[in-house]
Coordinates of C-alpha atoms (C1' of nucleotides) in Angstrom, one line a residue:
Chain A
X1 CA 2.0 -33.5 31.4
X2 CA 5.6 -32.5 31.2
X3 CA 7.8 -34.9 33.0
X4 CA 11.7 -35.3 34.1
X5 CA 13.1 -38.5 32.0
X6 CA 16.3 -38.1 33.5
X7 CA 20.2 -36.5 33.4
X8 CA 21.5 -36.3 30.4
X9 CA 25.1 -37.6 29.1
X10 CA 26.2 -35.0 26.8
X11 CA 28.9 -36.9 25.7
X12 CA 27.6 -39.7 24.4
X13 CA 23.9 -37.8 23.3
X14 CA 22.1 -38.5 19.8
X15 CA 22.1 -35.4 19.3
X16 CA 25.1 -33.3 20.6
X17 CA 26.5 -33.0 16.7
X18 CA 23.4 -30.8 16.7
X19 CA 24.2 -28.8 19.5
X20 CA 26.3 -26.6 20.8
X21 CA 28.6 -28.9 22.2
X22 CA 29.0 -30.4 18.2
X23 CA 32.8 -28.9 18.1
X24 CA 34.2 -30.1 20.8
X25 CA 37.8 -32.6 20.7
X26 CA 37.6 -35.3 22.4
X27 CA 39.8 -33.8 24.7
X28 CA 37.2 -30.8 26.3
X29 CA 34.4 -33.8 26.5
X30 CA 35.8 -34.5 29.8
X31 CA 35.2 -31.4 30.6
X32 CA 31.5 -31.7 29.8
X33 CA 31.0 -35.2 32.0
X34 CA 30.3 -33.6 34.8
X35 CA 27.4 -31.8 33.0
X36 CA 24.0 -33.4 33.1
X37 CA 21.2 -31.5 32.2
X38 CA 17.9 -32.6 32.6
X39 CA 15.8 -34.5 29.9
X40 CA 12.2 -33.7 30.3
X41 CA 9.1 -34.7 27.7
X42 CA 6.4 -32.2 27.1
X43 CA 2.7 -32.9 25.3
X44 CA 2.1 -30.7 22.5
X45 CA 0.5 -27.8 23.6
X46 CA 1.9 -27.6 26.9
X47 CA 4.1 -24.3 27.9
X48 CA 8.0 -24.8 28.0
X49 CA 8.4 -21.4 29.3
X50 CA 5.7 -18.2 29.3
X51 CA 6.8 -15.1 28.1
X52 CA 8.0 -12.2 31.0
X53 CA 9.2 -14.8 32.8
X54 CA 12.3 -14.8 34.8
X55 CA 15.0 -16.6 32.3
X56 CA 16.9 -18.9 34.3
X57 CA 17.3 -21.9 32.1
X58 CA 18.1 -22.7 28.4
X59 CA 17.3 -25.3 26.2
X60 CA 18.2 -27.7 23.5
X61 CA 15.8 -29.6 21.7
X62 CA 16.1 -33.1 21.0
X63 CA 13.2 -34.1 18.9
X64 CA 10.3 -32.8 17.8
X65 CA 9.1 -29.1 17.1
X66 CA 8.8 -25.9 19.2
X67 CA 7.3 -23.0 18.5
X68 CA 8.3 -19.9 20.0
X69 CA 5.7 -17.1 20.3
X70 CA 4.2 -13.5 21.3
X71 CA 0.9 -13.0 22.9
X72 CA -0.2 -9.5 22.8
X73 CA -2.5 -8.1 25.8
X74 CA -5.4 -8.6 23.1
X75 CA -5.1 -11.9 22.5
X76 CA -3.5 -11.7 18.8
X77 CA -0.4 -13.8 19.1
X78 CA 2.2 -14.3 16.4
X79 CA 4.8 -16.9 15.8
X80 CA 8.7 -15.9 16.0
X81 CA 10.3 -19.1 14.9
X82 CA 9.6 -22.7 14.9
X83 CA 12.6 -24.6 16.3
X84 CA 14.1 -28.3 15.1
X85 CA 16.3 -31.1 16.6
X86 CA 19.4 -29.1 17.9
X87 CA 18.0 -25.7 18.8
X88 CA 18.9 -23.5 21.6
X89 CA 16.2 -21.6 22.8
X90 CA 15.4 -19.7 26.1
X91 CA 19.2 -18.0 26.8
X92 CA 17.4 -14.0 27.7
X93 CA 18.5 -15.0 30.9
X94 CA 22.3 -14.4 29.4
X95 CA 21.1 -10.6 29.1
X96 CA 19.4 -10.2 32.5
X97 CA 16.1 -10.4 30.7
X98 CA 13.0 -12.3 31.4
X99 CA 12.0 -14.8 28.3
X100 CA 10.4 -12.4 25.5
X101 CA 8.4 -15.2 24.1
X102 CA 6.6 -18.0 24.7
X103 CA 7.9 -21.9 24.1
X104 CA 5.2 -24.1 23.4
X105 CA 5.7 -28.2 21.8
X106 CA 3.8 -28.3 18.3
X107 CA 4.3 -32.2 18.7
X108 CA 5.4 -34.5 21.5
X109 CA 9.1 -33.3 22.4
X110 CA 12.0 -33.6 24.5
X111 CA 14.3 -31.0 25.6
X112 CA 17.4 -30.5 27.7
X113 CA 17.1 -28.4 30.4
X114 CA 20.7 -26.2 30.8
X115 CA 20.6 -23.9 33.6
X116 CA 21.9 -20.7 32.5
X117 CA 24.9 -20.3 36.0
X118 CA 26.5 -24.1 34.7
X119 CA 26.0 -23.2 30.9
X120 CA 28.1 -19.8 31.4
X121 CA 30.4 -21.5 33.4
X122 CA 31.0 -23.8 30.6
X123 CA 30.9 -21.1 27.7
X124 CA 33.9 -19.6 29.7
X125 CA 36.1 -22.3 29.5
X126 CA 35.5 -23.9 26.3
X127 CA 35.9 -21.8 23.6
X128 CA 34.4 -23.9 21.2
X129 CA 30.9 -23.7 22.8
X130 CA 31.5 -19.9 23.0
X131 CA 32.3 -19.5 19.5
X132 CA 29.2 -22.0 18.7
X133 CA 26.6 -19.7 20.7
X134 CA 28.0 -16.8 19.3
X135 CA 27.6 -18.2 15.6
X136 CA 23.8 -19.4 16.2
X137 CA 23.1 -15.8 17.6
X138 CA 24.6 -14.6 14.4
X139 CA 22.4 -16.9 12.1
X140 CA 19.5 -16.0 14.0
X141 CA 19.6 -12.5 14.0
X142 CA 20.1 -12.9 10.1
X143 CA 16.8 -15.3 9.6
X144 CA 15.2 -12.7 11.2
X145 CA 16.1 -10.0 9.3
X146 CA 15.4 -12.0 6.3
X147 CA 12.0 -13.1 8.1
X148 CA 11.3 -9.0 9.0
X149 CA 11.8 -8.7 4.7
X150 CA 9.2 -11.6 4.2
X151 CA 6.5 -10.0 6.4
X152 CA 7.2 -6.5 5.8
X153 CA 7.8 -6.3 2.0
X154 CA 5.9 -9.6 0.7
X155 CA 2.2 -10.4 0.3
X156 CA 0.5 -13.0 1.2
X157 CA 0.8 -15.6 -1.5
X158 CA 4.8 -14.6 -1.6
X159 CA 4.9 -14.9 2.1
X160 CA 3.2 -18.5 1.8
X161 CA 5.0 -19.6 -1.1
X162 CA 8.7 -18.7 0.2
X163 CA 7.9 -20.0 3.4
X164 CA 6.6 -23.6 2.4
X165 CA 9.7 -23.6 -0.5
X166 CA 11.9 -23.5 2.6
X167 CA 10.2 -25.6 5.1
X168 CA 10.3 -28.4 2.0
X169 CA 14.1 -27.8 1.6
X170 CA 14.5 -29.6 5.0
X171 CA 13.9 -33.4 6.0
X172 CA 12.4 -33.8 2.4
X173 CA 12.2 -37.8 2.3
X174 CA 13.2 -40.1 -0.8
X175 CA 10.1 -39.4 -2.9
X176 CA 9.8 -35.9 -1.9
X177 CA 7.6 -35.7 0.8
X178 CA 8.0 -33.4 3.7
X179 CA 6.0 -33.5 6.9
X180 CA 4.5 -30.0 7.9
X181 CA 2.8 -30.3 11.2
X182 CA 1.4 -27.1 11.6
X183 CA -2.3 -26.1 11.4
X184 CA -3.1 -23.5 8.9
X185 CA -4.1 -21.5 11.7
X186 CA -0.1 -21.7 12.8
X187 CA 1.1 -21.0 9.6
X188 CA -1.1 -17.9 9.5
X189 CA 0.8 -17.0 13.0
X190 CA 4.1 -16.9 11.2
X191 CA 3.1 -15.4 8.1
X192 CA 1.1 -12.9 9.6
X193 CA -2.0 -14.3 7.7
X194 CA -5.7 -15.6 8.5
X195 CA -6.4 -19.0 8.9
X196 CA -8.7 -18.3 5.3
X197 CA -6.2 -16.6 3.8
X198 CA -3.8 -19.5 4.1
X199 CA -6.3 -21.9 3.3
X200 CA -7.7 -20.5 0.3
X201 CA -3.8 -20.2 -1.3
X202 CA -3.4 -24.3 -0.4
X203 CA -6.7 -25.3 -1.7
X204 CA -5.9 -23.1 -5.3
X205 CA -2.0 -24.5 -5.1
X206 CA -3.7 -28.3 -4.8
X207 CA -6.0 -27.8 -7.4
X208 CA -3.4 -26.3 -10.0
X209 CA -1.7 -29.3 -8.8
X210 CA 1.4 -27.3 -7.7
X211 CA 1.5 -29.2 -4.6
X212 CA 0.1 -32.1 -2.9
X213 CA -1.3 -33.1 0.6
X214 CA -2.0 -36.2 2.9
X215 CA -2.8 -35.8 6.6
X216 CA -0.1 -33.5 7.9
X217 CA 2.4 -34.3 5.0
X218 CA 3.6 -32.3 1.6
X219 CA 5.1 -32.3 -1.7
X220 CA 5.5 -29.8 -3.5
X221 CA 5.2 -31.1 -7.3
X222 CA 6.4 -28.7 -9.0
X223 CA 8.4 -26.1 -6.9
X224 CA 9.5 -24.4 -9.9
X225 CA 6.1 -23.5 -11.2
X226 CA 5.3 -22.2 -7.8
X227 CA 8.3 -20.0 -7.6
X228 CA 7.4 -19.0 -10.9
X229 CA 4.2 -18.4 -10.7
X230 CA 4.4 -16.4 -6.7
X231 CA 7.9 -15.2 -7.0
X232 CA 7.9 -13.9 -10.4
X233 CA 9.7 -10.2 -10.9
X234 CA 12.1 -12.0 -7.8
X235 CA 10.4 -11.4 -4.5
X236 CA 11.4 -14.4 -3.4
Chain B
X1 CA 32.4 10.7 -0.4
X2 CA 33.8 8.7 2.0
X3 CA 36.6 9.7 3.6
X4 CA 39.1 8.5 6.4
X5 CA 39.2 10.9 9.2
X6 CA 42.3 9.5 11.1
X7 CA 42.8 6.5 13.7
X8 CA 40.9 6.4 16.3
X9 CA 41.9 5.7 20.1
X10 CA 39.5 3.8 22.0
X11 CA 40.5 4.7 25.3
X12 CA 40.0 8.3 25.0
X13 CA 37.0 8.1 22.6
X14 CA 33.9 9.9 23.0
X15 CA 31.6 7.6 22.9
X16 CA 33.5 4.4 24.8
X17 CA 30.8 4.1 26.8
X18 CA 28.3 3.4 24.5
X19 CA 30.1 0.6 23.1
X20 CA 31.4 -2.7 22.9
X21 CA 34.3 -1.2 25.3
X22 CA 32.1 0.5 27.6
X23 CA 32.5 -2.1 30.3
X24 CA 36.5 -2.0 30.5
X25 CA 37.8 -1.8 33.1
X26 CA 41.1 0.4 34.1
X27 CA 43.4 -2.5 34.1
X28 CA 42.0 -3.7 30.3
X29 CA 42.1 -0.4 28.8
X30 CA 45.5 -1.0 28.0
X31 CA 45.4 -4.0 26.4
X32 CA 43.3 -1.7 23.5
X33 CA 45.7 0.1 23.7
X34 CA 46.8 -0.8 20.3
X35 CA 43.9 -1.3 18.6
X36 CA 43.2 1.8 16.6
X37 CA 40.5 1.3 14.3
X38 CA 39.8 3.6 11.1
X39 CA 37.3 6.3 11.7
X40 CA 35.5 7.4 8.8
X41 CA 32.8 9.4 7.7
X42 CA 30.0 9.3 5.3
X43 CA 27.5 11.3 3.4
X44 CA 24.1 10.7 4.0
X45 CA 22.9 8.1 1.1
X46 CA 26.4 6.6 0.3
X47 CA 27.0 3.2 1.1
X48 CA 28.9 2.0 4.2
X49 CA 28.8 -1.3 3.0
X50 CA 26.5 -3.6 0.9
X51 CA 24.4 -6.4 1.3
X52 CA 26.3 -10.1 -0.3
X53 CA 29.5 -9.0 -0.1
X54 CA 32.2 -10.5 2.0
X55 CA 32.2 -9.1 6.1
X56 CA 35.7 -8.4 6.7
X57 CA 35.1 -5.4 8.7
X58 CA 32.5 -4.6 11.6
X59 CA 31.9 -0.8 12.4
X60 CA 30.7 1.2 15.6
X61 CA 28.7 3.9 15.3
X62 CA 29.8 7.2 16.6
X63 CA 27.2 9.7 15.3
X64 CA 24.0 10.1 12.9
X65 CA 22.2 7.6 12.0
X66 CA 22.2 4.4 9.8
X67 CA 19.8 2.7 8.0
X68 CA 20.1 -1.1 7.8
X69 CA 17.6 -2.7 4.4
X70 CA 17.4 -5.6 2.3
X71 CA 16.3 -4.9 -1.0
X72 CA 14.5 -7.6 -3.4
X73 CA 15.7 -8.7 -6.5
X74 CA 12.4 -6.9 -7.5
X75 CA 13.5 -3.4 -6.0
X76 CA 10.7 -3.8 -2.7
X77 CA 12.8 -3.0 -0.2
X78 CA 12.8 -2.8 3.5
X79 CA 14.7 -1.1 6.6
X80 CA 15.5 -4.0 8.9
X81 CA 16.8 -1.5 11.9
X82 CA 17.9 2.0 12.1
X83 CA 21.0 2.5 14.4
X84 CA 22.1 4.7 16.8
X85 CA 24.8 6.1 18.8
X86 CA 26.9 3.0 19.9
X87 CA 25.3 0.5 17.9
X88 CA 27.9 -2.4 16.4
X89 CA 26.8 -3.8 13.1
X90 CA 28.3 -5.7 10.3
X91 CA 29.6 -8.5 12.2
X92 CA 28.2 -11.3 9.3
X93 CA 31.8 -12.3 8.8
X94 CA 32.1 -13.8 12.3
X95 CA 29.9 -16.7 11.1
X96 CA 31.6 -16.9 8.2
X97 CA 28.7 -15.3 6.1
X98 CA 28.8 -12.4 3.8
X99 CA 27.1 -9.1 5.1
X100 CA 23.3 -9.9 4.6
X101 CA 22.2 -6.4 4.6
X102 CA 23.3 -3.2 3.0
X103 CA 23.9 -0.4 5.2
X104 CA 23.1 3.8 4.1
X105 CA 23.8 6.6 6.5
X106 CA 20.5 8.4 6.9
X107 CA 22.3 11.7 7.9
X108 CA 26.2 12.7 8.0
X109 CA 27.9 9.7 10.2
X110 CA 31.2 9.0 11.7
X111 CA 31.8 5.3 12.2
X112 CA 34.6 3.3 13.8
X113 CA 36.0 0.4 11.1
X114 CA 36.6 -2.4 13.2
X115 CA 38.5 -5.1 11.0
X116 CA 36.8 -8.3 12.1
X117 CA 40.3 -10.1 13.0
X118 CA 41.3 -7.8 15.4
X119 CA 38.1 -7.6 17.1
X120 CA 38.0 -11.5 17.8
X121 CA 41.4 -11.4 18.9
X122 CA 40.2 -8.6 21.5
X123 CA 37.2 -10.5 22.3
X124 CA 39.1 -13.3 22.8
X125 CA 41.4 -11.7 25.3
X126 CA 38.4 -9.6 27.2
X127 CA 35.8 -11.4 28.8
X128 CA 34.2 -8.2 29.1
X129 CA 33.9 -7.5 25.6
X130 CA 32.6 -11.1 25.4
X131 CA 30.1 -10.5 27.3
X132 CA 29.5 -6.5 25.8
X133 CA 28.8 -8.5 22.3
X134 CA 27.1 -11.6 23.5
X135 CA 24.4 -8.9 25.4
X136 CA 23.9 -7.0 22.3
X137 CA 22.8 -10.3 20.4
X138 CA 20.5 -11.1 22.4
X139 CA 19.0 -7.6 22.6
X140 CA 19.3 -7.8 18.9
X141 CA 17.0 -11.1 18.8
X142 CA 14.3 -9.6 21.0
X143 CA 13.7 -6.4 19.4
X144 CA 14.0 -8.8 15.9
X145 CA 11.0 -10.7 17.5
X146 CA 9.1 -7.7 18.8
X147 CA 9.6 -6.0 15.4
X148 CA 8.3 -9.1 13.7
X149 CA 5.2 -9.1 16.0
X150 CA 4.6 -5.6 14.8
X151 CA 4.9 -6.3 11.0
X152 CA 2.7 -9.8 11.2
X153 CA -0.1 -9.2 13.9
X154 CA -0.6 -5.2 14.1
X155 CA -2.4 -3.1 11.4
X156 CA -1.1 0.3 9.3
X157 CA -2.0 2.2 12.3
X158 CA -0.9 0.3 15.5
X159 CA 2.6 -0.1 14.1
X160 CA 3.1 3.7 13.1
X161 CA 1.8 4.4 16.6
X162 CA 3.8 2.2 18.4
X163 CA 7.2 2.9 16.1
X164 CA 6.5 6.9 17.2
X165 CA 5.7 6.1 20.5
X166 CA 8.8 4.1 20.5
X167 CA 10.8 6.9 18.5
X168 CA 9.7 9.9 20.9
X169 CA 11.3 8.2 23.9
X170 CA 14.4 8.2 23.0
X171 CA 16.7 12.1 22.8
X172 CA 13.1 13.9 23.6
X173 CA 14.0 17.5 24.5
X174 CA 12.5 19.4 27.1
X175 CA 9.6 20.6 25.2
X176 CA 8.9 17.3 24.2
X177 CA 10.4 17.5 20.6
X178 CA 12.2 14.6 18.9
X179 CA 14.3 14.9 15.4
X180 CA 12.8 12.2 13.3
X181 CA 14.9 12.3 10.2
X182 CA 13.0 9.8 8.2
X183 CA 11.2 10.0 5.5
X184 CA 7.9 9.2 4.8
X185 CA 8.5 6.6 2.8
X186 CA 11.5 5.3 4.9
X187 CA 9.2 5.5 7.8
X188 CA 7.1 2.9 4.9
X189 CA 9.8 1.0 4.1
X190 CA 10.9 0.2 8.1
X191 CA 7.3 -1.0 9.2
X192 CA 5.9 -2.4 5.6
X193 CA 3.8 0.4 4.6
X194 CA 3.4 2.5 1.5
X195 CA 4.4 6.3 1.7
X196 CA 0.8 7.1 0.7
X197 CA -0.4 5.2 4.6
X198 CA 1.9 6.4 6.6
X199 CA 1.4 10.2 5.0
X200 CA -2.4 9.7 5.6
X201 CA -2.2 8.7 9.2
X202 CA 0.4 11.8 10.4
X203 CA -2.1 13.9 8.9
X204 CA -5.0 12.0 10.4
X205 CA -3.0 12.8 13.6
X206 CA -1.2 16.5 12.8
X207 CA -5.1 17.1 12.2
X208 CA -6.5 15.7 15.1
X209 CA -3.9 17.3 17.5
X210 CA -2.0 14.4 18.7
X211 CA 0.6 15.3 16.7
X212 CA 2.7 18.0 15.8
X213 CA 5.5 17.9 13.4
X214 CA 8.3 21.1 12.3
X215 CA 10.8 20.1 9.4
X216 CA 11.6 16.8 10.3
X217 CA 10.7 17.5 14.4
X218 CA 8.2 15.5 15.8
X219 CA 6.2 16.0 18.9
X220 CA 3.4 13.5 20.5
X221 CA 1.5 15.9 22.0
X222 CA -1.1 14.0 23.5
X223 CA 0.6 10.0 23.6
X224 CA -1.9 8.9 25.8
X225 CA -4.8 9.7 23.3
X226 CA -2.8 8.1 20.8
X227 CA -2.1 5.1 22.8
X228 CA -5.6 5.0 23.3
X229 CA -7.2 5.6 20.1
X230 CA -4.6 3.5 18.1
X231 CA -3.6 0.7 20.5
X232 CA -6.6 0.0 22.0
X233 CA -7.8 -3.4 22.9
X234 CA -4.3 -3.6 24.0
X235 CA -2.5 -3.9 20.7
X236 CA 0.9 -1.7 21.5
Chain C
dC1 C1' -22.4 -42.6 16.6
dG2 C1' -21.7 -38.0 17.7
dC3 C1' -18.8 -34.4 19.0
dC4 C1' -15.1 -31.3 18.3
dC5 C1' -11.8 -29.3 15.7
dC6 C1' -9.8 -28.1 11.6
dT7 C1' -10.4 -26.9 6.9
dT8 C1' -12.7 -25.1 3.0
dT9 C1' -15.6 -21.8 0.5
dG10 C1' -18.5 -17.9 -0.4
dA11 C1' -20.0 -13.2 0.2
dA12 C1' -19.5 -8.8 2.2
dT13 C1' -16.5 -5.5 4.2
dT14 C1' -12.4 -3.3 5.6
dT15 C1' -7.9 -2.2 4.9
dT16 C1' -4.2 -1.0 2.2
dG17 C1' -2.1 -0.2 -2.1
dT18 C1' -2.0 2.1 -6.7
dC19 C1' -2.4 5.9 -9.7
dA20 C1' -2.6 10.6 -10.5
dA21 C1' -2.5 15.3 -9.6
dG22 C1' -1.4 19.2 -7.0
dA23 C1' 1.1 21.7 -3.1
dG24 C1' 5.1 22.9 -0.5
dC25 C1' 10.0 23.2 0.0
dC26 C1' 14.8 23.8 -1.2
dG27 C1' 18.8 24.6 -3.6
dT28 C1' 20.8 26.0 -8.1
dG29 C1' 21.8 29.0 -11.5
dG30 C1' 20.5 32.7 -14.3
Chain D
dC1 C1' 16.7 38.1 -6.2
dC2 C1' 13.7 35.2 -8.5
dA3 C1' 12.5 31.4 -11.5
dC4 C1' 13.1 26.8 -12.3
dG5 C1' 13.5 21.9 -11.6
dG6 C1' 13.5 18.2 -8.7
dC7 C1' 12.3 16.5 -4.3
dT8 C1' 8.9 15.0 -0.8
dC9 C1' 4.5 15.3 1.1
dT10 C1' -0.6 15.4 0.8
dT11 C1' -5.0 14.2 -1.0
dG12 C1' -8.5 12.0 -3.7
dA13 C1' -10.5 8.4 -6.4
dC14 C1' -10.2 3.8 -7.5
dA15 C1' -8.6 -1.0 -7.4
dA16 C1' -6.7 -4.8 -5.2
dA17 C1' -5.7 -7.5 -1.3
dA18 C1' -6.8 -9.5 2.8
dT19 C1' -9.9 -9.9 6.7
dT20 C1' -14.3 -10.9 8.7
dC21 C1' -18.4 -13.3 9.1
dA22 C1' -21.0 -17.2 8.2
dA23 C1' -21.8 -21.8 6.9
dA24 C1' -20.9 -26.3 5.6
dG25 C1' -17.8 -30.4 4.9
dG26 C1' -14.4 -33.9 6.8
dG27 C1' -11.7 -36.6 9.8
dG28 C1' -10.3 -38.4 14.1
dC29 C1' -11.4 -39.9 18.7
dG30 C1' -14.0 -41.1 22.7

DNA sequence: CGCCCCTTTGAATTTTGTCAAGAGCCGTGG
DNA sequence: CCACGGCTCTTGACAAAATTCAAAGGGGCG
């Protein structure tokens, strides 16, 4: 069940580097210390926020991952974006619209809760955190163009390939190892693929030994090969 | 070719208030005063600007229409949006990133070259055109999403359907007629499809009646039935 | 241990793409 | 004015890609 952990103290949070509030002088904290958003937990699995839902909070994730999604009235959903430590997510409310998607935890996570009348109040006066919303609007908008190329214009083993050559480009450990906690049946959300479709491209991946697998966790052995071998004539 | 057609004055122009300066009031009009951005025309096909190279400029467009697409080392290509009347694009450079599309008039156009200093400073000064900008983002990042939901969970048919369902609402004449001045295959490129699909279902339709179409007119004679037929089991 | 869920794999089927040819349309230049 | 060349669009036949259906294997958890 989700629960409140608390107000946070943006000031002195783990994570504020990661946030919008990363640019700010030491000078414009103060003006944030009066600013205490709610930390609350969710399960995996439970609903942030549903989708047509009136917008009146954003929110910043701390730690673990979210995915954001679509339901359509026939049950077929499909998965926008998968969010990480720092995101902002939920700000439709800015436009005067209801949330457009779904936010649901793909692991244990903890957000801040920013309600969307004290975050605007703060985007007015700090220029840094407007200039830091505006730039993460930007970079969204362009991973989803790029992410509108890799569904429209890609097939399948492209799609999969590019998409698990990113994913391992991030929080790649020491020996190369990446966690990837998402079902195949979630990766087949994003890619717009079957659950066998994705499964069948792992399995002949493993056994060609261009990647490896233990419980939830990757390495890709030889990411050139794969590139080579999915990517060739440069689709990815 | 290209040509420059003059300065424009943003107080007086045509289509103000359809832009990033509709919301001005009075009292503000005069701090644009000043600002008088290039207006220039294109042919349709030329390009207004393309994709990798440095964003110094953003642009508003005045008339015709624009075709935004990425195109794969490999030549696939897709059209990530088609713009309209109004629309702002090419703002990459205010994150500091080079333009990550390329951008083709699809008829004769007219578009306002904003140069991308200018416009900060403005947005800087007018909270209105703050907010103008910040809107269109996040209207930007929903239709990104929807459109994604279309290309990964809806078949050949449901996302023709539901692109000239969406299409036919907007500048339908009395009669019911809309211009539609794409292309088969641009229709293909803009919802992943081959010109050979999309030509197979309009004559599926043309055939069936739902559909009527005169020299690049369209008319949805009968939406409903297509609704129904297409998007059923609640798909669109 | 047994259940449930996720994954894998196979076989059949559907959907979409590819290739090829012909039809319609339009503008150019003879 | 008409013929020609170059387009886009249409259509058919075929091939490839991906989904669907079905069944079995595996792992974690109560």
């Amino acid at each position: 069940m989700s629960h409140l952990q608390g107000r946070g103290h943006c000031q002195s949070c783990g994570i504020r580097h990661l946030s919008i509030f990363a640019d700010l002088g030491a000078a414009q904290l103060g003006s944030i210390s009066a600013f205490h958003p709610a930390v609350v937990g969710y399960d995996s699995g439970e609903v942030i926020y549903h989708q047509q839902t009136p917008s009146n909070n954003a929110f910043t994730l701390r730690h673990g991952l979210v995915k954001l999604l679509k339901v359509l009235p026939n049950g077929r959903s499909h998965i926008v974006r998968v969010l990480r430590r720092g995101d902002l997510f939920g700000f439709d409310g800015f436009a005067g619209e209801a949330y457009n998607h779904t936010a649901i935890p793909m692991t244990e996570v903890e957000v801040c809760r920013l309600p969307l009348t004290e975050l605007l109040d703060l985007k007015k006066q700090l220029p840094e955190i407007e200039q830091s919303m505006m730039i993460r609007w930007i970079v969204h908008l362009r991973e989803a163009e790029d992410m509108m190329v890799e569904l429209g214009a890609k097939k399948a083993g492209e799609r999969l390939a590019s998409f698990l050559i990113r994913w391992s480009n991030v929080d790649r450990d020491a020996a190369g190892w990446v966690e990837l906690p998402l079902s195949r049946a979630e990766i087949g959300e994003l890619l717009g693929l079957t659950v066998e479709t994705v499964s069948r491209f792992m399995s002949e991946w493993k056994r060609q030994g261009f990647l490896q697998e233990q419980r939830g966790t990757i390495r890709m052995h030889q990411v050139d090969e794969l590139r080579r071998l999915v990517c060739a004539s440069g689709s990815c």
